[in-house]
Steps between C-alpha positions, in 0.01 A plus 500: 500500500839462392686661170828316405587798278504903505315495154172292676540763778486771279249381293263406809543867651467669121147288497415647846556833404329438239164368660510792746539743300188383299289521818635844583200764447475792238572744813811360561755573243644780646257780276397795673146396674258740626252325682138648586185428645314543150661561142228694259621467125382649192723728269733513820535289785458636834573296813341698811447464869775400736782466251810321564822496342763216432776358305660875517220630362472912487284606819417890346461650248603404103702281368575309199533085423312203540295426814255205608110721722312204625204503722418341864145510451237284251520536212902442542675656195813602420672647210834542338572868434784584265548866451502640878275654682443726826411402828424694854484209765296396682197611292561404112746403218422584135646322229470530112576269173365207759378144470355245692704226617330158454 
């Protein structure tokens, strides 16, 4: 395909973007993600068994902002955590003030 003008290329790459960025999962934008084999949830979340960290997230001990813990195994959940939490990888992540992501 061929654009005569640098405003129909622009707007053909913004719409690109655009599309991709609405395929791109929860995971992916860049929040601290603790991912483990099961996530438990109740008054606090708690993400336990081979714990992984990514997106820079802390690997021990506490720490404070907003963090994704999703799980590997059925039933996969994962929750948005907003206050902080504390973590000792690889065996759990705790999080508070938490909800599920949908």
């Amino acid at each position: 395909m061929r654009f005569s003008s640098l405003p129909a290329l622009a707007l053909a790459t913004a719409a690109i973007a655009g599309a991709l960025a609405a395929a791109t999962p929860a995971q992916a934008d860049d929040t601290p993600t603790y991912t483990c084999d099961k996530v438990l949830y109740g008054a606090v979340v708690l993400g336990e068994g081979n714990c992984t960290a990514s997106n820079g997230a802390t690997e021990q001990g506490a720490f404070l902002g907003e963090f994704l813990v999703t799980s590997r195994e059925e039933p996969q959940w994962t929750f948005r955590c907003h206050i902080g939490g504390v973590v000792q990888l690889p065996e759990a992540v705790r999080g508070d003030n938490c909800e599920p992501v949908v």
